XYZ file of C-alpha atoms in Angstrom:
85
model
C -274.328 -153.670 -41.944
C -276.164 -155.756 -39.364
C -279.468 -157.373 -40.138
C -281.274 -155.215 -37.561
C -279.724 -151.964 -38.779
C -281.906 -149.730 -40.899
C -280.598 -148.804 -44.359
C -281.789 -145.265 -43.682
C -279.614 -145.046 -40.562
C -276.641 -146.372 -42.520
C -277.182 -143.679 -45.145
C -277.597 -140.967 -42.507
C -274.340 -141.985 -40.834
C -272.459 -141.110 -44.034
C -273.918 -137.596 -44.320
C -271.604 -134.650 -43.649
C -272.714 -133.198 -40.274
C -271.478 -129.706 -41.133
C -273.523 -129.638 -44.318
C -276.640 -130.825 -42.519
C -276.161 -128.200 -39.814
C -275.720 -125.423 -42.366
C -278.753 -126.579 -44.358
C -280.912 -126.696 -41.207
C -279.614 -123.274 -40.154
C -280.440 -121.847 -43.573
C -283.939 -123.344 -43.424
C -284.526 -121.893 -39.946
C -283.340 -118.459 -41.055
C -285.494 -118.545 -44.179
C -288.458 -119.676 -42.084
C -287.907 -116.908 -39.541
C -287.370 -114.179 -42.128
C -290.175 -115.213 -44.479
C -293.354 -113.461 -43.386
C -296.627 -115.105 -42.533
C -297.838 -118.585 -43.197
C -295.023 -119.591 -45.561
C -292.366 -119.072 -42.873
C -294.424 -120.962 -40.314
C -294.955 -123.867 -42.693
C -291.225 -124.058 -43.449
C -290.494 -124.235 -39.735
C -293.154 -126.918 -39.230
C -291.650 -128.888 -42.123
C -288.258 -128.750 -40.434
C -289.856 -129.789 -37.130
C -291.483 -132.795 -38.822
C -288.127 -133.872 -40.244
C -286.553 -133.517 -36.812
C -289.330 -135.592 -35.228
C -288.625 -138.360 -37.737
C -284.907 -138.209 -36.964
C -285.584 -138.126 -33.224
C -287.782 -141.200 -33.545
C -285.042 -143.110 -35.343
C -282.281 -142.191 -32.907
C -284.265 -142.291 -29.651
C -283.002 -145.720 -28.437
C -279.320 -144.764 -28.648
C -279.519 -141.306 -27.033
C -278.827 -140.540 -23.396
C -281.678 -139.117 -21.303
C -279.980 -135.706 -21.205
C -279.677 -135.608 -24.996
C -283.308 -136.658 -25.326
C -284.417 -133.839 -23.032
C -282.386 -131.206 -24.897
C -283.707 -132.387 -28.256
C -287.299 -132.343 -27.015
C -286.874 -128.836 -25.615
C -285.397 -127.535 -28.867
C -288.133 -129.216 -30.892
C -290.790 -127.691 -28.628
C -289.208 -124.262 -29.077
C -289.149 -124.682 -32.866
C -292.809 -125.757 -32.992
C -293.771 -122.874 -30.698
C -292.059 -120.333 -32.945
C -293.651 -121.917 -36.027
C -297.116 -121.746 -34.494
C -296.545 -118.147 -33.439
C -295.644 -117.276 -37.041
C -298.773 -118.987 -38.304
C -300.993 -116.932 -36.016
Protein backbone atom coordinates (compact mmCIF):
# COMPACT_ATOMS: atom_id res chain seq x y z
CA UNK A 1 0.00 0.00 0.00
CA UNK A 2 1.33 3.44 -0.89
CA UNK A 3 1.68 6.14 1.70
CA UNK A 4 -0.96 8.30 -0.01
CA UNK A 5 -3.47 5.46 -0.36
CA UNK A 6 -6.34 5.43 2.09
CA UNK A 7 -6.77 2.29 4.21
CA UNK A 8 -10.50 2.55 3.54
CA UNK A 9 -9.92 2.40 -0.22
CA UNK A 10 -7.65 -0.61 0.24
CA UNK A 11 -10.38 -2.36 2.22
CA UNK A 12 -13.04 -1.44 -0.33
CA UNK A 13 -10.94 -2.85 -3.16
CA UNK A 14 -11.12 -6.30 -1.54
CA UNK A 15 -14.92 -6.32 -1.25
CA UNK A 16 -16.86 -8.68 -3.51
CA UNK A 17 -18.59 -6.44 -6.11
CA UNK A 18 -21.43 -8.91 -6.66
CA UNK A 19 -22.23 -8.98 -2.96
CA UNK A 20 -22.21 -5.20 -2.73
CA UNK A 21 -24.48 -4.93 -5.76
CA UNK A 22 -26.94 -7.45 -4.34
CA UNK A 23 -26.93 -5.74 -0.93
CA UNK A 24 -27.56 -2.32 -2.53
CA UNK A 25 -30.30 -3.81 -4.71
CA UNK A 26 -31.95 -5.38 -1.67
CA UNK A 27 -31.78 -2.07 0.21
CA UNK A 28 -33.32 -0.20 -2.73
CA UNK A 29 -36.13 -2.74 -3.03
CA UNK A 30 -36.82 -2.65 0.70
CA UNK A 31 -36.79 1.15 0.59
CA UNK A 32 -39.17 1.24 -2.36
CA UNK A 33 -41.56 -1.36 -0.95
CA UNK A 34 -41.59 -0.06 2.62
CA UNK A 35 -44.34 2.54 2.93
CA UNK A 36 -43.94 6.08 4.12
CA UNK A 37 -41.11 7.72 5.95
CA UNK A 38 -39.20 4.53 6.76
CA UNK A 39 -38.73 3.67 3.07
CA UNK A 40 -37.67 7.22 2.27
CA UNK A 41 -35.15 7.25 5.11
CA UNK A 42 -33.67 3.93 3.95
CA UNK A 43 -33.22 5.36 0.47
CA UNK A 44 -31.64 8.54 1.86
CA UNK A 45 -29.29 6.40 3.95
CA UNK A 46 -28.21 4.54 0.82
CA UNK A 47 -27.78 7.87 -1.00
CA UNK A 48 -25.55 9.16 1.81
CA UNK A 49 -23.37 6.05 1.57
CA UNK A 50 -23.13 6.50 -2.19
CA UNK A 51 -22.15 10.16 -1.77
CA UNK A 52 -19.33 9.09 0.54
CA UNK A 53 -18.16 6.49 -1.97
CA UNK A 54 -18.45 8.98 -4.83
CA UNK A 55 -16.34 11.47 -2.89
CA UNK A 56 -13.61 8.90 -2.35
CA UNK A 57 -13.48 7.72 -5.95
CA UNK A 58 -14.06 11.04 -7.72
CA UNK A 59 -10.40 11.69 -8.72
CA UNK A 60 -10.00 8.36 -10.54
CA UNK A 61 -13.30 8.35 -12.47
CA UNK A 62 -13.75 9.49 -16.05
CA UNK A 63 -16.07 12.45 -16.69
CA UNK A 64 -18.67 10.14 -18.26
CA UNK A 65 -18.68 7.87 -15.21
CA UNK A 66 -18.97 10.90 -12.94
CA UNK A 67 -21.98 12.16 -14.88
CA UNK A 68 -23.75 8.78 -14.80
CA UNK A 69 -23.13 8.41 -11.07
CA UNK A 70 -24.42 11.92 -10.37
CA UNK A 71 -27.55 11.28 -12.43
CA UNK A 72 -28.27 8.01 -10.64
CA UNK A 73 -27.67 9.61 -7.26
CA UNK A 74 -30.02 12.47 -8.16
CA UNK A 75 -32.67 9.97 -9.21
CA UNK A 76 -32.28 8.04 -5.94
CA UNK A 77 -32.56 11.21 -3.83
CA UNK A 78 -35.59 12.34 -5.86
CA UNK A 79 -37.38 9.04 -5.27
CA UNK A 80 -36.48 9.15 -1.57
CA UNK A 81 -37.84 12.67 -1.20
CA UNK A 82 -41.00 11.71 -3.06
CA UNK A 83 -41.53 8.83 -0.61
CA UNK A 84 -41.03 11.16 2.33
CA UNK A 85 -43.72 13.53 1.08
